[in-house]
Amino acid sequence: MNAQVQIDAEVRELSYAEAIREAMAIALESDPAVVLMGEDIGTYGGAFQVTGDLIDRFGPERVMDTPISELGGAGVAVGAALTGLKPIFEFQFSDFAALAMEQIVNQAAKLRYMLGGEAEVPVVFRMPSGSGTGAAAQHSQSFEAWFGHVPGLKVVQPSTPAEAKGLLLAALADPDPVIVFEHKLLYKMKGPVPAGHYITPIGKAAVVRPGQHVTIVASAIMVHRALEAALRLAKEGIEAEVIDLRTVRPLDRETIIASVKKTGKLLCVYEGVKTLGVGAEISALVAESEAFDYLDAPIQRLGGAEAPIPYNPDLERAAVPQSPDIERVARQLAKGEV
Amino acid sequence: MNAQVQIDAEVRELSYAEAIREAMAIALESDPAVVLMGEDIGTYGGAFQVTGDLIDRFGPERVMDTPISELGGAGVAVGAALTGLKPIFEFQFSDFAALAMEQIVNQAAKLRYMLGGEAEVPVVFRMPSGSGTGAAAQHSQSFEAWFGHVPGLKVVQPSTPAEAKGLLLAALADPDPVIVFEHKLLYKMKGPVPAGHYITPIGKAAVVRPGQHVTIVASAIMVHRALEAALRLAKEGIEAEVIDLRTVRPLDRETIIASVKKTGKLLCVYEGVKTLGVGAEISALVAESEAFDYLDAPIQRLGGAEAPIPYNPDLERAAVPQSPDIERVARQLAKGEV
Amino acid sequence: MMRDTTENIPFAISQFSPAQLREALRKMHLIRLFEEGAEESYMRGLIHGTMHLSIGQEASAVATCMELTDADKITSTHRGHGHCIAKGADVGRMFAEFFGKETGYCHGRGGSMHIADVKTGNLGANGIVGGGLPIAVGAALTAKRLGRDDVTVCFFGDGANNEGAFHEALNMAAIWKLPVIFVCENNKYGMSTAAAYATAVPNIADRAVAYSMPGVTVDGNDFSAVAEALHEAIARARAGEGPSLVENLTYRWRGHSKSDRNRYRTKDEIEEWMTRDPIARFRAELIAHGVLGEAEADAVEVEAKDAVAAGIEFARQSPTPAVTEVTKFVHAEVAA
Amino acid sequence: MMRDTTENIPFAISQFSPAQLREALRKMHLIRLFEEGAEESYMRGLIHGTMHLSIGQEASAVATCMELTDADKITSTHRGHGHCIAKGADVGRMFAEFFGKETGYCHGRGGSMHIADVKTGNLGANGIVGGGLPIAVGAALTAKRLGRDDVTVCFFGDGANNEGAFHEALNMAAIWKLPVIFVCENNKYGMSTAAAYATAVPNIADRAVAYSMPGVTVDGNDFSAVAEALHEAIARARAGEGPSLVENLTYRWRGHSKSDRNRYRTKDEIEEWMTRDPIARFRAELIAHGVLGEAEADAVEVEAKDAVAAGIEFARQSPTPAVTEVTKFVHAEVAA
Ligand SMILES: Cc1ncc(C[n+]2csc(CCOP(=O)(O)OP(=O)(O)O)c2C)c(N)n1
Ligand SMILES: Cc1ncc(C[n+]2csc(CCOP(=O)(O)OP(=O)(O)O)c2C)c(N)n1
Ligand SMILES: [Mg+2]
Ligand SMILES: [Mg+2]
């Protein structure tokens, strides 16, 4: 259990989707300013059943179905946040955020700054993200690098149910806009989740498996693939240190650099397109840091293919890093074969 | 003169804006399928006077003013390109492309792929970009990293009038969508430009100043700031090799890696926000390449501040790399002080 | 065959030849059977991902495309199988696409949400609601600029009409008088969200006035009503008089996609709409007006059934793409 | 002071107190003089970047905001100086902002295109055409959800009405019956592009029917006409009856921005519109109806002139931000 638990709470097995729903329920209960907005989040319960039955519990004024209007919907959330509400806006797929970059990036991210600190925009954008569902090129993208490039935003990528809840509650407590990338393939994943309110801090990565031979920095579903690879490598005597990135913006330099100083070897694993994806920044921040002198081998990256996500399932799998890929490259790194 | 000139042409002094206009005029003359689209590109001549008098020469059917409808306008260009026209679509400021990411990224970039190669989208998007004009946070961004992250797109960033013309003509000859980032502060810059049709190849960087002590990879206006810094450093006996990146996607690995193997030191200079900006990818590709073994020092990056572009001119200047910054870091690198 | 000569001849009967009408009925059956075949193939694990079936909306697809040639273009939607068939695609290559095969229209890269057949003028389904609206305007611009007389039909849903792209596209089509027809398939819901809730006007066609273009709402399950509306709109477009908005009121019998539990509508409503089956109605009309006999009509359905069976077989036996070819088709292949 | 009691009393004269009317005239002068002061400061190098002046549009700004309190919100545009002043901002802090000073409303970070005064309910100018439209709907949503009775006025231009954001915003405001008034300042051009070319309807207010909301077009240079339209729209909003669209027909005397060469309109047109000066007209009206005497009206203008001079002086003497503070205000400051 990786979430930073602040209270001595009962712990249950919940799915990632249930954990997110629980976080939203806590927020709706404790703060009348919280509203949920999004397409089909009411009666339908959300395309991925994340909001589920919240409409029955909190009514349509707190759980608002929006028309299919991503730009306008996001903008309504921004305007509401600017004036006293705390909206959690769900994009049905993160791909549709391409329609709302204006409001997220030109408005939400910059309003505090442009207004010299005289206003704030405490909005949360939830983004079901990633490939693996056979939904092809327009429903499978990983846009976290785009948002990670934007000052004024915070960007998180939970990899477990406990993190999903804790990071969403942290996002809600944050006075600035936060983008939450939820991986679609994780929604059904179960894991221990503390009851009640707790926060998983934004900006902190977690060492989810300690090791001394090679550092693997992974995010979202890649954390699990990296852990599987590390298990197999351990049988060969290779101890990989696996870091769950959790936050893309701001990056946790300290945790990453400390690990690389220990292992001397770095592999970045991410689902987004390799070029200019999250791993590019992780590599670059290590290469410019004091950890550079500790590097024993080139920094390796495994990212998404330089292609849209294909429909055919075999091609789709081949388009993003899988556990054997991670195992192979980590082994090469550890054995000095790179 | 860095453009690759294929004919033995007359060379004149033109401004960057004039060079772009000349490329468009050549295209309009030689290919009836070429149309220009954009806001106020007709009678007004474009916000930066790039299209200038083209409406007088080619008429409003070829030089089309669009309503203020960036998403729809870009989509019309995509649909036109898909069916036989070759549109050059001007965003008045690259910042407004945030409204059109859907059509550029979800449609233009992916259509050939999603349709299994059965269609193509030969569209060019021109994007006046960058800071330095006192226009503040929503009119000063550098989005090249976003597009550089998107398979299916090509992304160029000319730094001189000759390149601006040659890269635009290359973009027009390309059967796939190309994004051209034009730096607003360069529009008035003059330089030698060959007459007639020529192409500056997409995907090739240029070594614009050879040197052996440190490699500086810079793009757009940063090329000039790097060259100024290199001139001053040369007086101290430090010979910086300056590479004009020219193309963000696909990156010219060979040229960059060859230079770093020679100098052992790399400084990436770019105007976009530092985190996840173009320099992150350049750093990462070097750090994972065979050039890693030649690196004598951490890879340095100078990118834009982690802030929106401020209005106040002193703050605005401080928000992006200036020539003295480049000089300072390159010197430290060359002297082994990093 | 005798043609009815009374005054109450439906538009389609008087407008099209018996062969054309027979072909229209065949296509409507083909769509229905294709969708059922796709549904079954999905259940049997031959298709993955998700699908949006158009069962119940066949008249809208076929009647809309009735007067279009291969030179005319359509842009389609996530619910696009029917449009694709109506425009002339081969169901074998469609199934092959859904099965992820190299012989599919998109070589297995696109799947249901990107099904296209550029040769018959179908510029593609679209995974982005409203994504096709400005693209259709662009296609119409091409025709106008290059002096061609082809028109473009843009299919979209009631849900899509609330996208900003709708507004921008219709406005540009209008100011430039482009040969494009916007065909809204109003099936009362965008996923679970009722048009009556999400759209501030009773009929989508009411919005045509905001673009100074004709707007008409027709019974989308009435083949002839749709064909007539399109006939006028196409004539207007070809005459250079500009765009039109046609709204086909219809209903999807199945859920929005494979994961829909239909909690936002009643069983009664679904059943009531199933009594308005556009295929049964068109078939009856053709028989009543002496265009076809019962046996002939049955034969048309059998023909469609055979085509679907053959299509599935073709798809099953087709090869899959090489797993190494993930980046093929990202860019134009450069001559070596 | 005697109030005219004939039947032809303009709405504003009968609706507002002499003190309110005097204040309105003062604000109109203040806007005009502020713009002229900004223009001159720009020429003298005290302001950099670009600016969009609202000279000629003063009645629209002031009459629109006439009945708004500080609790009511506005969203403004790139041409937002007038709105800011109309809503109650201090011209000294505005000049300070344009001069890039720490005492400016945005501490020198925003400049002309982001001028805001949150305390008087101005949520800010916007550099993105149409950017404020959905934000205004959000502000109205807040009021409704939190059970407050404040309303939001959303200023936008004729050019902005072709953005998708317009469509999405008006539709949502309508279906949720939100207390927002969309005020289109139709000054005939979006930059160089005539509304008559770019917009497929004669009047922007014609588009209100597409959202089942009232739409009215008024002479935007007639203070009273604007005030009356807003009076009704605000009453409707406060009564929970939903949004309205008001279109103020007006004209900007200056070019679009500092770099405009006015090639898209004629000198005659500009001069003709200058004869319809909204300030002169309002002043004459106040005098005709006995609200003010000539001398009093002159005094109002002098008062405004003094305020502008004092504002410029305040701005000049104000400190600039520390150049090290580029990243200040990016995020909330965390308590150490
Ligand atoms: C931009 C965008 N937003 C949301 C979705 C998710 N989505 C897919 S279909 C659909 C409903 C579309 O409704 P409508 O336009 O009425 O078409 P119908 O499904 O009824 O045929 C939604 C919300 C999407 N694909 N694209
Ligand atoms: C999204 C966007 N597109 C384009 C621009 C550039 N631009 C600034 S103002 C303007 C004209 C706006 O016209 P209108 O809405 O009529 O307002 P006006 O300037 O006439 O007051 C344009 C095109 C912009 N700032 N934002
Ligand atoms: Mg629908
Ligand atoms: Mg205007």
PDB file of N, CA, C and O in Angstrom, chain B residues 187-216:
ATOM      1  N   TYR B 187      10.234  37.962 -37.684  1.00  0.00           N
ATOM      2  CA  TYR B 187       9.559  38.362 -38.925  1.00  0.00           C
ATOM      3  C   TYR B 187      10.270  39.501 -39.648  1.00  0.00           C
ATOM      4  O   TYR B 187      10.293  39.559 -40.866  1.00  0.00           O
ATOM      5  N   LYS B 188      10.839  40.407 -38.891  1.00  0.00           N
ATOM      6  CA  LYS B 188      11.480  41.566 -39.530  1.00  0.00           C
ATOM      7  C   LYS B 188      12.962  41.343 -39.810  1.00  0.00           C
ATOM      8  O   LYS B 188      13.607  42.185 -40.432  1.00  0.00           O
ATOM      9  N   MET B 189      13.488  40.224 -39.344  1.00  0.00           N
ATOM     10  CA  MET B 189      14.902  39.932 -39.559  1.00  0.00           C
ATOM     11  C   MET B 189      15.190  39.733 -41.049  1.00  0.00           C
ATOM     12  O   MET B 189      14.476  39.041 -41.745  1.00  0.00           O
ATOM     13  N   LYS B 190      16.269  40.344 -41.518  1.00  0.00           N
ATOM     14  CA  LYS B 190      16.628  40.213 -42.938  1.00  0.00           C
ATOM     15  C   LYS B 190      17.738  39.179 -43.120  1.00  0.00           C
ATOM     16  O   LYS B 190      18.544  38.943 -42.229  1.00  0.00           O
ATOM     17  N   GLY B 191      17.772  38.632 -44.305  1.00  0.00           N
ATOM     18  CA  GLY B 191      18.834  37.675 -44.614  1.00  0.00           C
ATOM     19  C   GLY B 191      18.773  37.304 -46.079  1.00  0.00           C
ATOM     20  O   GLY B 191      17.784  37.581 -46.762  1.00  0.00           O
ATOM     21  N   PRO B 192      19.823  36.665 -46.568  1.00  0.00           N
ATOM     22  CA  PRO B 192      19.869  36.287 -47.978  1.00  0.00           C
ATOM     23  C   PRO B 192      18.911  35.141 -48.275  1.00  0.00           C
ATOM     24  O   PRO B 192      18.870  34.166 -47.526  1.00  0.00           O
ATOM     25  N   VAL B 193      18.139  35.303 -49.331  1.00  0.00           N
ATOM     26  CA  VAL B 193      17.162  34.285 -49.705  1.00  0.00           C
ATOM     27  C   VAL B 193      17.261  34.033 -51.209  1.00  0.00           C
ATOM     28  O   VAL B 193      17.115  34.967 -51.995  1.00  0.00           O
ATOM     29  N   PRO B 194      17.485  32.795 -51.601  1.00  0.00           N
ATOM     30  CA  PRO B 194      17.534  32.505 -53.039  1.00  0.00           C
ATOM     31  C   PRO B 194      16.164  32.710 -53.679  1.00  0.00           C
ATOM     32  O   PRO B 194      15.134  32.428 -53.054  1.00  0.00           O
ATOM     33  N   ALA B 195      16.179  33.176 -54.906  1.00  0.00           N
ATOM     34  CA  ALA B 195      14.932  33.305 -55.654  1.00  0.00           C
ATOM     35  C   ALA B 195      14.459  31.920 -56.090  1.00  0.00           C
ATOM     36  O   ALA B 195      15.190  30.935 -55.997  1.00  0.00           O
ATOM     37  N   GLY B 196      13.220  31.863 -56.535  1.00  0.00           N
ATOM     38  CA  GLY B 196      12.714  30.608 -57.112  1.00  0.00           C
ATOM     39  C   GLY B 196      12.417  29.544 -56.076  1.00  0.00           C
ATOM     40  O   GLY B 196      12.424  29.793 -54.863  1.00  0.00           O
ATOM     41  N   HIS B 197      12.172  28.353 -56.574  1.00  0.00           N
ATOM     42  CA  HIS B 197      11.769  27.240 -55.719  1.00  0.00           C
ATOM     43  C   HIS B 197      12.972  26.459 -55.218  1.00  0.00           C
ATOM     44  O   HIS B 197      13.860  26.099 -55.996  1.00  0.00           O
ATOM     45  N   TYR B 198      13.048  26.249 -53.941  1.00  0.00           N
ATOM     46  CA  TYR B 198      14.050  25.338 -53.372  1.00  0.00           C
ATOM     47  C   TYR B 198      13.486  24.785 -52.082  1.00  0.00           C
ATOM     48  O   TYR B 198      12.527  25.324 -51.530  1.00  0.00           O
ATOM     49  N   ILE B 199      14.128  23.752 -51.620  1.00  0.00           N
ATOM     50  CA  ILE B 199      13.621  23.078 -50.422  1.00  0.00           C
ATOM     51  C   ILE B 199      14.705  22.956 -49.367  1.00  0.00           C
ATOM     52  O   ILE B 199      15.859  22.659 -49.679  1.00  0.00           O
ATOM     53  N   THR B 200      14.352  23.273 -48.144  1.00  0.00           N
ATOM     54  CA  THR B 200      15.223  22.995 -47.009  1.00  0.00           C
ATOM     55  C   THR B 200      14.683  21.719 -46.374  1.00  0.00           C
ATOM     56  O   THR B 200      13.543  21.714 -45.905  1.00  0.00           O
ATOM     57  N   PRO B 201      15.432  20.658 -46.394  1.00  0.00           N
ATOM     58  CA  PRO B 201      14.816  19.370 -46.039  1.00  0.00           C
ATOM     59  C   PRO B 201      14.315  19.304 -44.587  1.00  0.00           C
ATOM     60  O   PRO B 201      15.002  19.741 -43.666  1.00  0.00           O
ATOM     61  N   ILE B 202      13.140  18.751 -44.436  1.00  0.00           N
ATOM     62  CA  ILE B 202      12.590  18.502 -43.103  1.00  0.00           C
ATOM     63  C   ILE B 202      13.343  17.331 -42.487  1.00  0.00           C
ATOM     64  O   ILE B 202      13.644  16.355 -43.163  1.00  0.00           O
ATOM     65  N   GLY B 203      13.675  17.477 -41.205  1.00  0.00           N
ATOM     66  CA  GLY B 203      14.358  16.372 -40.527  1.00  0.00           C
ATOM     67  C   GLY B 203      15.877  16.504 -40.490  1.00  0.00           C
ATOM     68  O   GLY B 203      16.559  15.630 -39.975  1.00  0.00           O
ATOM     69  N   LYS B 204      16.393  17.600 -41.041  1.00  0.00           N
ATOM     70  CA  LYS B 204      17.837  17.826 -41.021  1.00  0.00           C
ATOM     71  C   LYS B 204      18.163  19.075 -40.219  1.00  0.00           C
ATOM     72  O   LYS B 204      17.664  20.157 -40.504  1.00  0.00           O
ATOM     73  N   ALA B 205      19.022  18.915 -39.216  1.00  0.00           N
ATOM     74  CA  ALA B 205      19.541  20.069 -38.494  1.00  0.00           C
ATOM     75  C   ALA B 205      20.747  20.616 -39.262  1.00  0.00           C
ATOM     76  O   ALA B 205      21.248  19.970 -40.169  1.00  0.00           O
ATOM     77  N   ALA B 206      21.202  21.810 -38.882  1.00  0.00           N
ATOM     78  CA  ALA B 206      22.349  22.399 -39.575  1.00  0.00           C
ATOM     79  C   ALA B 206      23.378  22.850 -38.545  1.00  0.00           C
ATOM     80  O   ALA B 206      23.041  23.511 -37.565  1.00  0.00           O
ATOM     81  N   VAL B 207      24.628  22.509 -38.801  1.00  0.00           N
ATOM     82  CA  VAL B 207      25.709  23.033 -37.964  1.00  0.00           C
ATOM     83  C   VAL B 207      25.998  24.429 -38.486  1.00  0.00           C
ATOM     84  O   VAL B 207      26.535  24.582 -39.579  1.00  0.00           O
ATOM     85  N   VAL B 208      25.574  25.438 -37.734  1.00  0.00           N
ATOM     86  CA  VAL B 208      25.715  26.800 -38.259  1.00  0.00           C
ATOM     87  C   VAL B 208      26.998  27.465 -37.784  1.00  0.00           C
ATOM     88  O   VAL B 208      27.379  28.521 -38.283  1.00  0.00           O
ATOM     89  N   ARG B 209      27.651  26.848 -36.829  1.00  0.00           N
ATOM     90  CA  ARG B 209      28.977  27.305 -36.429  1.00  0.00           C
ATOM     91  C   ARG B 209      29.723  26.085 -35.905  1.00  0.00           C
ATOM     92  O   ARG B 209      29.281  25.465 -34.938  1.00  0.00           O
ATOM     93  N   PRO B 210      30.834  25.764 -36.511  1.00  0.00           N
ATOM     94  CA  PRO B 210      31.553  24.592 -36.032  1.00  0.00           C
ATOM     95  C   PRO B 210      32.408  24.956 -34.817  1.00  0.00           C
ATOM     96  O   PRO B 210      32.793  26.118 -34.635  1.00  0.00           O
ATOM     97  N   GLY B 211      32.680  24.006 -33.981  1.00  0.00           N
ATOM     98  CA  GLY B 211      33.484  24.244 -32.785  1.00  0.00           C
ATOM     99  C   GLY B 211      33.794  22.914 -32.133  1.00  0.00           C
ATOM    100  O   GLY B 211      33.151  21.913 -32.452  1.00  0.00           O
ATOM    101  N   GLN B 212      34.724  22.894 -31.201  1.00  0.00           N
ATOM    102  CA  GLN B 212      35.081  21.602 -30.627  1.00  0.00           C
ATOM    103  C   GLN B 212      34.911  21.517 -29.121  1.00  0.00           C
ATOM    104  O   GLN B 212      35.040  20.446 -28.543  1.00  0.00           O
ATOM    105  N   HIS B 213      34.579  22.649 -28.474  1.00  0.00           N
ATOM    106  CA  HIS B 213      34.580  22.600 -27.008  1.00  0.00           C
ATOM    107  C   HIS B 213      33.231  22.289 -26.393  1.00  0.00           C
ATOM    108  O   HIS B 213      33.180  21.718 -25.307  1.00  0.00           O
ATOM    109  N   VAL B 214      32.210  22.705 -27.032  1.00  0.00           N
ATOM    110  CA  VAL B 214      30.875  22.478 -26.468  1.00  0.00           C
ATOM    111  C   VAL B 214      29.846  22.556 -27.603  1.00  0.00           C
ATOM    112  O   VAL B 214      30.002  23.359 -28.522  1.00  0.00           O
ATOM    113  N   THR B 215      28.836  21.702 -27.521  1.00  0.00           N
ATOM    114  CA  THR B 215      27.760  21.720 -28.519  1.00  0.00           C
ATOM    115  C   THR B 215      26.567  22.475 -27.966  1.00  0.00           C
ATOM    116  O   THR B 215      26.122  22.196 -26.847  1.00  0.00           O
ATOM    117  N   ILE B 216      26.089  23.433 -28.725  1.00  0.00           N
ATOM    118  CA  ILE B 216      24.855  24.123 -28.345  1.00  0.00           C
ATOM    119  C   ILE B 216      23.795  23.790 -29.400  1.00  0.00           C
ATOM    120  O   ILE B 216      23.963  24.138 -30.566  1.00  0.00           O
TER     121      ILE B 216
END
